[in-house]
Amino acid sequence: MPASVSSTRNPFSDAATPAVGVTIDDLCKSFGTFEVLKHVSFHVPPGEIFVLMGPSGSGKSVLLKHIVGLELPTSGKVTVDGLDAADETTREKVRMALVFQAGALFNSLSVYDNLALYPREHQLADEAGIREKVMRALQILSLENAANKFPSELSGGMKKRVAIARALVMEPQLMLYDEPTSELDPVMSATIAEIIATLKEQYHVTSIVVSHDRDLALGIADRVGILMGGQLRFLGKPAELRTPQDSRVADFLNPQIDLQNPRFKQLETQA
Amino acid sequence: MKLLTDALEGLGSTLLLLARALSYTRTLPRQFGRFIEQCYLIGYTTLPIVAILSFFIGSVLALQSGFAGKDFGAKQFIGLLVGVSMSRELAPVMAAILLAGRVGSAIAAELASMKVYQEIDALVTMNIPPARILVLPRLAAVAVMMPVLTIVADLVGWFGGAIISKYTHFIAIEPESYFATMRQYMHFDSVLNGLIKAEIFGFVVVLVCCNVGLNTRGGPREIGAAVTRAVVVSLILILVLDFFVTRVLA
Ligand SMILES: Nc1ncnc2c1ncn2[C@@H]1O[C@H](COP(=O)(O)OP(=O)(O)OP(=O)(O)O)[C@@H](O)[C@H]1O
Ligand SMILES: [Mg+2]
């Protein structure tokens, strides 16, 4: 499919469905009295690769969960393709896949059955067709030999790859990745980046990628957002990241390792 | 107060789960594999212990009533007594209690760990409702297996009573006359009554354990807490429901 076609293929009907956009509108989320997200707003147009960066604990995973409707906003709204993400029926209308930070593989199913569950449950193909899809996804992520293993028998990086393969089999319109490359070697990370870019070029899949990987952000992102302390501190083209205005963003992106005056010692003297 | 709101919340979420699971009933034929697997788990793990326990309960019933009745010549009614108590009350209640202990705890543990390790979240994002693939097959399986377990408990319990009645010196009734009184005075109603009870108890136990498991929050420690809660709530419900169902059926 040429890049100019702005639609994704729907495996249910094989019909082309329009690519979907995501809008986060003044989103606030608190757990008890603890505010995790504070008035976050941005829009990801259909077919864009949006990379979300930010320090650990800044609320990136919580934000992704709002997009698939696993967390409900305290205030504000998240819409996917114009539909309220908090509404259960949105998941029926838009195919979304989330690659969980911890994988969230089904521990009682083999790798093969983990991948095959979605097409089987949604009756997308017969068993032979499913086998072909699943084996292709496993091949892309160099997992052919792991098909009959169980999640408990896999290494951390393999689990991550299985989680990505499982999301690929879903042929989603919207892909959400929570740190897809954090446990992978450089070559596998490059493969993941290529997959994300190819899904965009060929199928116009919208992707939101949470990652600490600057190469990934600079290499494939259309736009980058930086979330710090629950607020969006930066939103722009990857090229603008080289010369950030905000000093905290600059420090986050290019931390200097200071052996004379290490950060943890600074904390001690402050206290 | 907290207890009351918790109880009401539990009731609400359980009924909601039931409604959801039942709304997927027409997917049951293509979940036949899961249904059979659950039938096997429920039947296989519970049947041996149900059989052993009901043998002893039948025996004790015969002993106690033989002992109580030996002075005024009521011992020919032992068969009737064991038959009725077993089928109306003890078989269904005991099968349900064992179900809660063996199967209910396992269900709660499995679903709670799926919740804690985000497998349930993954299912939800894949638009595969947990009520459809995790709850419905279990409910269907228990509905089929509970009568089987109860009938086995009835038969083994009656049989245990007959053996004890023959070999205990102060009773010493031949199995022929033991079963004759049972056949003569006991109605099929008693058995049916027990089967209805067992069906209700089994269904409630599985539903409650599924709901407790799916509503687990937090880390691995909560899995243990969920199992305890599921079993305790099941046991309380069995005994409370036993009173009301007996009242209604009487
Ligand atoms: N269910 C929850 N209940 C209470 N607090 C939560 C919950 N989920 C997340 N948090 C809190 O929200 C904050 C943001 O968490 P989140 O997982 O989004 O961080 P993150 O940006 O993804 O970090 P990392 O890069 O380490 O994955 C953390 O301080 C965390 O403690
Ligand atoms: Mg995270």
Coordinates of C-alpha atoms and ligand atoms in Angstrom, one line a residue:
Chain A
M1 CA 0.0 0.0 0.0
P2 CA 1.5 3.4 -0.9
A3 CA 2.3 5.9 1.8
S4 CA -0.2 8.4 0.4
V5 CA -3.2 6.3 1.3
S6 CA -4.4 7.6 4.6
S7 CA -6.2 4.4 5.8
T8 CA -5.4 1.3 7.7
R9 CA -6.6 -2.1 6.6
N10 CA -9.3 -3.6 8.7
P11 CA -8.8 -7.3 9.3
F12 CA -12.4 -7.8 10.2
S13 CA -13.7 -6.8 6.8
D14 CA -10.5 -6.3 4.9
A15 CA -11.9 -2.9 4.2
A16 CA -9.9 0.2 4.5
T17 CA -10.6 2.2 7.7
P18 CA -9.5 5.8 8.2
A19 CA -6.4 6.3 10.4
V20 CA -7.3 7.6 13.8
G21 CA -6.1 10.6 15.8
V22 CA -5.8 11.0 19.5
T23 CA -6.7 14.1 21.5
I24 CA -5.7 14.7 25.1
D25 CA -7.7 17.6 26.4
D26 CA -6.8 19.2 29.7
L27 CA -6.3 15.8 31.3
C28 CA -5.8 15.6 35.1
K29 CA -5.4 12.4 37.0
S30 CA -5.0 12.0 40.8
F31 CA -4.6 8.8 42.8
G32 CA -6.1 9.8 46.1
T33 CA -4.5 13.2 46.9
F34 CA -1.5 12.5 44.7
E35 CA -1.7 14.4 41.4
V36 CA 0.0 12.4 38.6
L37 CA -1.1 14.3 35.5
K38 CA -1.7 18.0 35.7
H39 CA -3.6 19.6 32.8
V40 CA -2.0 17.7 30.0
S41 CA -3.2 18.6 26.5
F42 CA -1.9 17.6 23.0
H43 CA -3.2 16.2 19.8
V44 CA -1.7 13.4 17.8
P45 CA -3.0 13.5 14.2
P46 CA -3.8 10.3 12.2
G47 CA -0.7 8.5 11.0
E48 CA 1.8 10.4 13.2
I49 CA 4.6 8.9 15.3
F50 CA 4.5 10.7 18.6
V51 CA 7.3 9.9 21.0
L52 CA 6.7 10.7 24.7
M53 CA 9.7 11.1 26.9
G54 CA 10.2 12.0 30.5
P55 CA 11.8 11.0 33.8
S56 CA 10.7 7.9 35.6
G57 CA 7.5 8.4 37.6
S58 CA 6.4 11.4 35.5
G59 CA 3.1 9.7 34.5
K60 CA 3.9 8.4 31.0
S61 CA 2.4 4.9 31.6
V62 CA -0.6 6.4 33.3
L63 CA -1.2 8.7 30.3
L64 CA -1.1 5.7 27.9
K65 CA -3.6 3.8 30.1
H66 CA -6.0 6.7 29.7
I67 CA -5.9 6.4 25.9
V68 CA -7.0 2.7 26.0
G69 CA -9.5 3.5 28.7
L70 CA -7.8 1.4 31.5
E71 CA -7.7 4.5 33.7
L72 CA -10.4 7.1 33.8
P73 CA -9.6 10.8 34.0
T74 CA -10.2 12.8 37.2
S75 CA -11.0 15.7 34.9
G76 CA -10.5 16.5 31.3
K77 CA -11.0 14.2 28.3
V78 CA -9.2 11.8 26.1
T79 CA -10.7 11.1 22.6
V80 CA -9.6 8.5 20.1
D81 CA -10.9 9.2 16.6
G82 CA -13.4 11.6 18.2
L83 CA -14.7 8.9 20.6
D84 CA -14.4 9.2 24.3
A85 CA -11.6 6.8 25.4
A86 CA -13.4 6.2 28.8
D87 CA -16.3 4.7 27.0
E88 CA -16.2 0.9 26.6
T89 CA -17.6 0.9 23.2
T90 CA -14.7 2.9 21.8
R91 CA -12.5 -0.3 22.1
E92 CA -15.0 -2.1 19.9
K93 CA -14.9 0.6 17.2
V94 CA -11.2 1.4 17.1
R95 CA -8.6 -1.3 17.2
M96 CA -5.9 -0.2 19.7
A97 CA -3.0 -2.2 20.9
L98 CA -0.9 -1.4 24.0
V99 CA 2.5 -2.9 24.5
F100 CA 2.6 -2.9 28.3
Q101 CA 5.8 -1.8 30.0
A102 CA 5.9 -5.2 31.8
G103 CA 4.7 -7.1 28.8
A104 CA 1.5 -8.4 30.5
L105 CA 1.8 -11.7 28.6
F106 CA -0.8 -14.4 29.5
N107 CA 1.3 -16.6 31.7
S108 CA -0.8 -19.7 31.3
L109 CA -0.6 -19.6 27.5
S110 CA 2.4 -20.5 25.3
V111 CA 4.0 -17.7 23.2
Y112 CA 2.1 -19.0 20.1
D113 CA -1.3 -19.0 21.9
N114 CA -0.5 -15.5 23.4
L115 CA -0.3 -14.2 19.8
A116 CA -3.2 -16.3 18.5
L117 CA -5.7 -15.3 21.2
Y118 CA -6.8 -12.1 19.5
P119 CA -7.4 -13.4 16.0
R120 CA -9.1 -16.5 17.4
E121 CA -11.4 -14.7 19.8
H122 CA -12.4 -12.2 17.1
Q123 CA -12.6 -15.0 14.5
L124 CA -10.4 -13.1 12.1
A125 CA -9.1 -16.1 10.1
D126 CA -9.2 -19.9 10.2
E127 CA -6.5 -21.8 12.1
A128 CA -4.2 -21.9 9.1
G129 CA -4.5 -18.2 8.4
I130 CA -3.9 -17.4 12.1
R131 CA -0.8 -19.7 12.1
E132 CA 0.6 -17.8 9.1
K133 CA 0.0 -14.4 10.8
V134 CA 1.4 -15.5 14.1
M135 CA 4.5 -17.1 12.6
R136 CA 5.2 -14.0 10.5
A137 CA 5.0 -11.8 13.6
L138 CA 7.3 -14.1 15.5
Q139 CA 9.8 -14.2 12.6
I140 CA 9.9 -10.4 12.4
L141 CA 11.0 -10.3 16.0
S142 CA 13.3 -13.3 15.8
L143 CA 11.2 -15.4 18.0
E144 CA 10.5 -18.5 15.8
N145 CA 12.2 -20.8 18.3
A146 CA 10.2 -19.5 21.2
A147 CA 6.8 -20.3 19.8
N148 CA 6.2 -23.2 22.2
K149 CA 7.7 -21.7 25.2
F150 CA 5.8 -20.3 28.1
P151 CA 6.3 -16.7 29.3
S152 CA 8.1 -17.9 32.5
E153 CA 10.8 -19.5 30.3
L154 CA 11.6 -16.2 28.5
S155 CA 14.2 -13.6 29.2
G156 CA 13.1 -10.0 29.9
G157 CA 13.9 -8.8 26.4
M158 CA 12.1 -11.8 24.8
K159 CA 9.0 -11.0 26.8
K160 CA 9.1 -7.5 25.5
R161 CA 9.4 -8.8 21.9
V162 CA 6.5 -11.2 22.4
A163 CA 4.4 -8.4 23.7
I164 CA 5.3 -6.3 20.6
A165 CA 4.6 -9.3 18.3
R166 CA 1.2 -9.8 20.0
A167 CA 0.3 -6.2 19.3
L168 CA 1.4 -6.6 15.7
V169 CA -0.9 -9.6 15.2
M170 CA -3.8 -7.4 16.2
E171 CA -3.2 -5.1 13.1
P172 CA -4.2 -2.1 15.1
Q173 CA -5.2 1.3 13.9
L174 CA -3.5 2.9 16.9
M175 CA -0.4 1.4 18.5
L176 CA 0.8 2.4 21.9
Y177 CA 4.2 1.3 23.1
D178 CA 5.4 1.6 26.7
E179 CA 9.2 1.6 26.5
P180 CA 9.4 -1.0 23.7
T181 CA 13.2 -0.8 23.5
S182 CA 14.2 -0.5 27.1
E183 CA 15.4 -4.1 27.5
L184 CA 16.6 -4.8 24.0
D185 CA 20.0 -4.8 22.4
P186 CA 20.9 -2.1 19.9
V187 CA 20.1 -4.2 16.8
M188 CA 16.7 -5.3 18.2
S189 CA 16.0 -1.6 19.1
A190 CA 16.7 -0.6 15.6
T191 CA 14.4 -3.3 14.3
I192 CA 11.6 -2.0 16.6
A193 CA 12.2 1.5 15.3
E194 CA 12.0 0.2 11.7
I195 CA 8.7 -1.7 12.5
I196 CA 7.1 1.4 13.9
A197 CA 8.2 3.5 10.9
T198 CA 7.0 0.8 8.5
L199 CA 3.6 0.6 10.1
K200 CA 3.3 4.3 9.6
E201 CA 4.5 4.3 6.0
Q202 CA 2.6 1.3 4.7
Y203 CA -0.5 1.1 6.9
H204 CA -0.7 4.7 8.2
V205 CA -0.9 3.4 11.8
T206 CA -0.8 6.1 14.4
S207 CA 1.8 5.4 17.0
I208 CA 2.5 6.8 20.5
V209 CA 5.8 5.6 21.8
V210 CA 6.9 6.1 25.4
S211 CA 10.7 5.8 25.3
H212 CA 13.9 7.0 26.9
D213 CA 15.8 6.1 23.8
R214 CA 17.0 9.4 22.2
D215 CA 18.1 7.7 19.0
L216 CA 14.6 6.3 18.5
A217 CA 13.0 9.7 19.2
L218 CA 15.3 11.5 16.8
G219 CA 15.2 8.8 14.2
I220 CA 11.5 8.1 13.7
A221 CA 9.4 10.6 15.6
D222 CA 7.3 13.2 13.8
R223 CA 6.9 15.0 17.1
V224 CA 8.2 14.6 20.6
G225 CA 6.6 15.5 23.9
I226 CA 8.4 15.6 27.2
L227 CA 6.4 15.0 30.4
M228 CA 8.0 16.1 33.6
G229 CA 6.2 15.9 37.0
G230 CA 2.9 15.4 35.3
Q231 CA 3.1 18.4 33.0
L232 CA 4.0 18.6 29.3
R233 CA 7.3 20.6 29.3
F234 CA 8.1 20.3 25.7
L235 CA 6.2 19.6 22.5
G236 CA 7.7 19.9 19.1
K237 CA 9.8 18.5 16.3
P238 CA 12.7 16.2 17.2
A239 CA 15.1 18.7 15.6
E240 CA 14.1 21.3 18.2
L241 CA 15.3 18.9 20.9
R242 CA 18.9 19.7 20.1
T243 CA 18.4 23.2 21.4
P244 CA 15.8 23.1 24.1
Q245 CA 14.6 26.3 25.7
D246 CA 13.7 24.9 29.1
S247 CA 16.8 24.3 31.3
R248 CA 15.2 21.3 33.0
V249 CA 14.4 19.7 29.6
A250 CA 18.0 20.4 28.6
D251 CA 19.3 18.7 31.7
F252 CA 17.0 15.8 31.2
L253 CA 18.2 15.2 27.7
N254 CA 21.9 15.8 28.2
P255 CA 22.7 15.0 31.8
Q256 CA 26.4 15.7 32.7
I257 CA 28.0 13.1 34.7
D258 CA 29.7 15.1 37.4
L259 CA 32.2 13.0 39.4
Q260 CA 33.4 16.0 41.5
N261 CA 30.0 16.9 42.7
P262 CA 27.6 13.9 42.2
R263 CA 23.9 14.5 42.3
F264 CA 23.3 12.2 45.3
K265 CA 25.9 14.1 47.3
Q266 CA 24.1 17.4 46.4
L267 CA 21.0 16.0 47.9
E268 CA 22.8 15.2 51.1
T269 CA 24.3 18.7 51.5
Q270 CA 20.8 20.2 50.9
A271 CA 19.2 18.2 53.6
Chain B
M1 CA -20.8 0.6 58.2
K2 CA -17.8 -0.2 56.1
L3 CA -18.8 -3.8 56.1
L4 CA -22.2 -3.0 54.9
T5 CA -21.0 -0.8 52.0
D6 CA -18.5 -3.4 51.1
A7 CA -21.2 -6.1 51.1
L8 CA -23.5 -3.9 48.9
E9 CA -20.6 -3.1 46.6
G10 CA -19.7 -6.8 46.3
L11 CA -23.3 -7.7 45.6
G12 CA -23.6 -5.0 42.9
S13 CA -20.4 -6.0 41.1
T14 CA -21.3 -9.7 41.3
L15 CA -24.7 -9.2 39.8
L16 CA -23.1 -7.0 37.1
L17 CA -20.5 -9.7 36.3
L18 CA -23.3 -12.3 36.1
A19 CA -25.3 -10.1 33.7
R20 CA -22.2 -9.6 31.6
A21 CA -21.2 -13.2 31.5
L22 CA -24.7 -14.3 30.6
S23 CA -24.9 -11.7 27.8
Y24 CA -22.2 -13.8 26.0
T25 CA -24.1 -17.1 26.3
R26 CA -24.2 -17.5 22.5
T27 CA -20.4 -17.6 22.4
L28 CA -20.5 -20.8 24.5
P29 CA -20.5 -23.3 21.6
R30 CA -17.2 -21.9 20.2
Q31 CA -15.7 -21.9 23.8
F32 CA -16.4 -25.7 24.0
G33 CA -12.8 -26.4 24.7
R34 CA -12.6 -24.1 27.7
F35 CA -15.9 -25.4 29.0
I36 CA -14.6 -29.0 28.9
E37 CA -11.4 -28.0 30.6
Q38 CA -13.3 -26.3 33.4
C39 CA -15.6 -29.3 33.8
Y40 CA -12.5 -31.5 34.1
L41 CA -10.9 -29.1 36.7
I42 CA -14.1 -28.8 38.7
G43 CA -15.1 -32.4 38.5
Y44 CA -11.6 -34.0 38.8
T45 CA -10.4 -31.9 41.7
T46 CA -13.5 -32.2 43.8
L47 CA -14.9 -35.7 43.0
P48 CA -12.5 -37.8 45.0
I49 CA -12.8 -35.8 48.2
V50 CA -16.5 -35.5 47.8
A51 CA -16.8 -39.3 47.6
I52 CA -14.5 -39.9 50.6
L53 CA -16.3 -37.3 52.8
S54 CA -19.8 -38.4 51.9
F55 CA -18.9 -42.0 52.7
F56 CA -18.0 -41.0 56.2
I57 CA -20.9 -38.6 56.6
G58 CA -23.3 -41.4 55.5
S59 CA -21.6 -43.7 58.0
V60 CA -21.8 -41.3 60.9
L61 CA -25.4 -40.5 60.2
A62 CA -26.2 -44.3 60.3
L63 CA -24.3 -44.7 63.5
Q64 CA -25.8 -41.7 65.3
S65 CA -29.4 -42.5 64.3
G66 CA -28.8 -46.2 65.1
F67 CA -27.5 -45.3 68.5
A68 CA -30.4 -42.9 69.2
G69 CA -33.0 -45.2 67.9
K70 CA -31.8 -48.5 69.3
D71 CA -33.9 -48.4 72.5
F72 CA -37.3 -47.8 70.9
G73 CA -37.0 -49.9 67.8
A74 CA -36.6 -47.2 65.3
K75 CA -33.6 -48.7 63.6
Q76 CA -35.4 -50.0 60.5
F77 CA -35.9 -46.3 59.6
I78 CA -32.2 -45.7 59.5
G79 CA -32.2 -46.1 55.7
L80 CA -34.9 -43.4 55.4
L81 CA -33.1 -41.1 57.8
V82 CA -29.7 -41.4 56.0
G83 CA -31.4 -41.1 52.6
V84 CA -33.3 -38.0 53.4
S85 CA -30.6 -36.1 55.3
M86 CA -28.0 -36.9 52.8
S87 CA -29.9 -35.9 49.7
R88 CA -31.8 -32.9 51.1
E89 CA -29.1 -31.3 53.1
L90 CA -25.7 -32.9 53.6
A91 CA -24.7 -33.8 50.1
P92 CA -25.4 -30.4 48.5
V93 CA -23.9 -28.4 51.4
M94 CA -20.8 -30.5 51.6
A95 CA -20.3 -30.6 47.9
A96 CA -20.6 -26.8 47.9
I97 CA -18.2 -26.3 50.8
L98 CA -15.6 -28.6 49.1
L99 CA -16.1 -26.7 45.9
A100 CA -15.4 -23.4 47.6
G101 CA -12.3 -24.8 49.2
R102 CA -10.8 -26.6 46.2
V103 CA -12.2 -24.9 43.1
G104 CA -13.2 -21.5 44.4
S105 CA -9.9 -20.8 46.0
A106 CA -8.1 -21.8 42.8
I107 CA -10.3 -19.6 40.6
A108 CA -9.8 -16.6 42.9
A109 CA -6.0 -17.1 43.0
E110 CA -5.8 -17.5 39.2
L111 CA -8.0 -14.5 38.3
A112 CA -6.4 -12.3 41.1
S113 CA -2.9 -13.0 39.7
M114 CA -4.1 -12.3 36.2
K115 CA -5.4 -9.0 37.5
V116 CA -2.3 -8.1 39.5
Y117 CA 0.1 -9.0 36.6
Q118 CA -2.0 -6.9 34.1
E119 CA -3.2 -9.8 32.1
I120 CA -6.8 -8.7 32.6
D121 CA -5.9 -5.2 31.5
A122 CA -4.4 -6.8 28.4
L123 CA -7.6 -8.7 27.6
V124 CA -9.6 -5.5 28.1
T125 CA -7.5 -3.6 25.6
M126 CA -7.8 -6.5 23.2
N127 CA -11.5 -6.1 23.4
I128 CA -11.8 -9.6 24.8
P129 CA -14.1 -9.3 27.8
P130 CA -12.9 -11.3 30.8
A131 CA -16.5 -12.1 31.6
R132 CA -16.7 -14.0 28.3
I133 CA -13.6 -16.1 28.3
L134 CA -12.9 -16.5 32.0
V135 CA -16.2 -16.4 33.8
L136 CA -18.8 -17.8 31.4
P137 CA -17.1 -21.2 30.8
R138 CA -16.6 -21.7 34.6
L139 CA -20.3 -20.9 35.3
A140 CA -21.4 -23.3 32.6
A141 CA -19.1 -26.0 33.8
V142 CA -20.2 -25.7 37.4
A143 CA -23.8 -25.8 36.4
V144 CA -23.1 -29.2 34.7
M145 CA -20.8 -30.6 37.3
M146 CA -22.6 -29.7 40.5
P147 CA -25.5 -32.2 40.0
V148 CA -23.0 -34.9 39.1
L149 CA -21.0 -34.2 42.3
T150 CA -24.2 -34.2 44.4
I151 CA -25.5 -37.4 43.0
V152 CA -22.2 -39.1 43.6
A153 CA -22.3 -37.8 47.2
D154 CA -25.8 -39.1 47.6
L155 CA -25.0 -42.5 46.4
V156 CA -21.8 -42.9 48.3
G157 CA -23.4 -41.6 51.4
W158 CA -26.3 -44.0 51.3
F159 CA -23.9 -46.8 50.6
G160 CA -21.7 -45.9 53.5
G161 CA -24.7 -45.8 55.8
A162 CA -25.8 -49.3 54.5
I163 CA -22.3 -50.8 55.2
I164 CA -22.2 -49.4 58.7
S165 CA -25.7 -50.5 59.5
K166 CA -24.8 -54.0 58.5
Y167 CA -21.6 -54.3 60.5
T168 CA -22.4 -52.3 63.6
H169 CA -23.5 -54.8 66.3
F170 CA -26.2 -52.6 67.9
I171 CA -27.8 -51.9 64.5
A172 CA -27.2 -55.0 62.4
I173 CA -29.6 -54.3 59.5
E174 CA -29.2 -56.0 56.2
P175 CA -28.7 -53.7 53.2
E176 CA -31.9 -55.1 51.7
S177 CA -34.1 -53.8 54.4
Y178 CA -32.0 -50.6 54.7
F179 CA -32.7 -49.7 51.1
A180 CA -36.3 -51.0 51.2
T181 CA -37.3 -48.4 53.8
M182 CA -35.5 -45.8 51.8
R183 CA -37.3 -46.8 48.6
Q184 CA -40.6 -47.0 50.3
Y185 CA -40.8 -43.8 52.2
M186 CA -38.4 -41.4 50.5
H187 CA -39.7 -39.4 47.6
F188 CA -37.7 -38.3 44.5
D189 CA -38.5 -34.8 45.7
S190 CA -35.8 -35.1 48.3
V191 CA -33.2 -35.8 45.7
L192 CA -34.4 -33.1 43.4
N193 CA -34.6 -30.6 46.3
G194 CA -30.9 -31.3 47.0
L195 CA -29.9 -30.9 43.4
I196 CA -31.6 -27.5 43.1
K197 CA -29.7 -26.4 46.3
A198 CA -26.4 -27.7 45.0
E199 CA -26.9 -26.0 41.7
I200 CA -27.6 -22.6 43.4
F201 CA -24.7 -23.0 45.8
G202 CA -22.2 -24.1 43.1
F203 CA -23.2 -21.2 40.8
V204 CA -22.9 -18.7 43.6
V205 CA -19.5 -20.0 44.8
V206 CA -18.0 -19.8 41.3
L207 CA -19.5 -16.4 40.5
V208 CA -18.3 -14.9 43.8
C209 CA -14.8 -16.3 43.5
C210 CA -14.5 -15.0 39.9
N211 CA -15.7 -11.5 41.1
V212 CA -13.4 -11.3 44.0
G213 CA -10.5 -12.4 41.8
L214 CA -11.2 -9.9 39.1
N215 CA -11.6 -7.1 41.6
T216 CA -8.2 -7.6 43.2
R217 CA -6.1 -4.5 43.3
G218 CA -2.5 -4.0 44.3
G219 CA 0.5 -6.4 44.4
P220 CA 1.1 -10.1 44.9
R221 CA 0.1 -9.9 48.6
E222 CA -3.4 -9.1 47.6
I223 CA -3.6 -12.4 45.7
G224 CA -3.5 -14.3 49.1
A225 CA -6.0 -11.9 50.6
A226 CA -8.3 -12.3 47.6
V227 CA -8.3 -16.1 48.0
T228 CA -9.1 -15.9 51.7
R229 CA -11.9 -13.4 51.1
A230 CA -13.4 -15.5 48.2
V231 CA -13.5 -18.7 50.4
V232 CA -14.9 -17.0 53.5
V233 CA -17.6 -15.1 51.5
S234 CA -18.5 -18.4 49.7
L235 CA -18.8 -20.3 53.0
I236 CA -21.0 -17.6 54.6
L237 CA -23.2 -17.4 51.5
I238 CA -23.6 -21.2 51.3
L239 CA -24.9 -21.4 54.9
V240 CA -27.1 -18.3 54.7
L241 CA -28.5 -19.3 51.3
D242 CA -29.1 -22.9 52.6
F243 CA -31.5 -21.5 55.2
F244 CA -33.4 -19.4 52.7
V245 CA -33.5 -22.0 49.9
T246 CA -34.7 -24.7 52.3
R247 CA -37.4 -22.3 53.5
V248 CA -38.6 -21.6 50.0
L249 CA -38.4 -25.2 48.8
A250 CA -40.2 -26.6 51.9
Ligands
LIG1 N1 -2.6 2.7 40.3 C1 -1.9 3.6 40.9 N2 -2.1 4.0 42.2 C2 -1.4 5.0 42.8 N3 -0.4 5.6 42.2 C3 -0.1 5.3 40.9 C4 -0.8 4.2 40.2 N4 -0.2 4.1 39.0 C5 0.8 5.0 39.0 N5 0.9 5.7 40.1 C6 1.9 6.8 40.4 O1 1.8 7.6 39.3 C7 3.1 8.1 39.0 C8 3.4 8.0 37.5 O2 3.5 6.6 37.2 P1 3.8 6.1 35.8 O3 3.8 4.6 35.8 O4 3.0 6.7 34.8 O5 5.3 6.6 35.6 P2 6.2 6.5 34.3 O6 6.3 7.9 33.8 O7 5.6 5.5 33.3 O8 7.6 6.0 34.8 P3 8.6 5.0 34.2 O9 9.4 5.7 33.2 O10 9.4 4.6 35.4 O11 7.8 3.8 33.7 C9 4.1 7.4 39.9 O12 4.5 8.2 40.9 C10 3.3 6.2 40.4 O13 3.7 6.0 41.8
MG2 MG 6.1 3.7 32.8

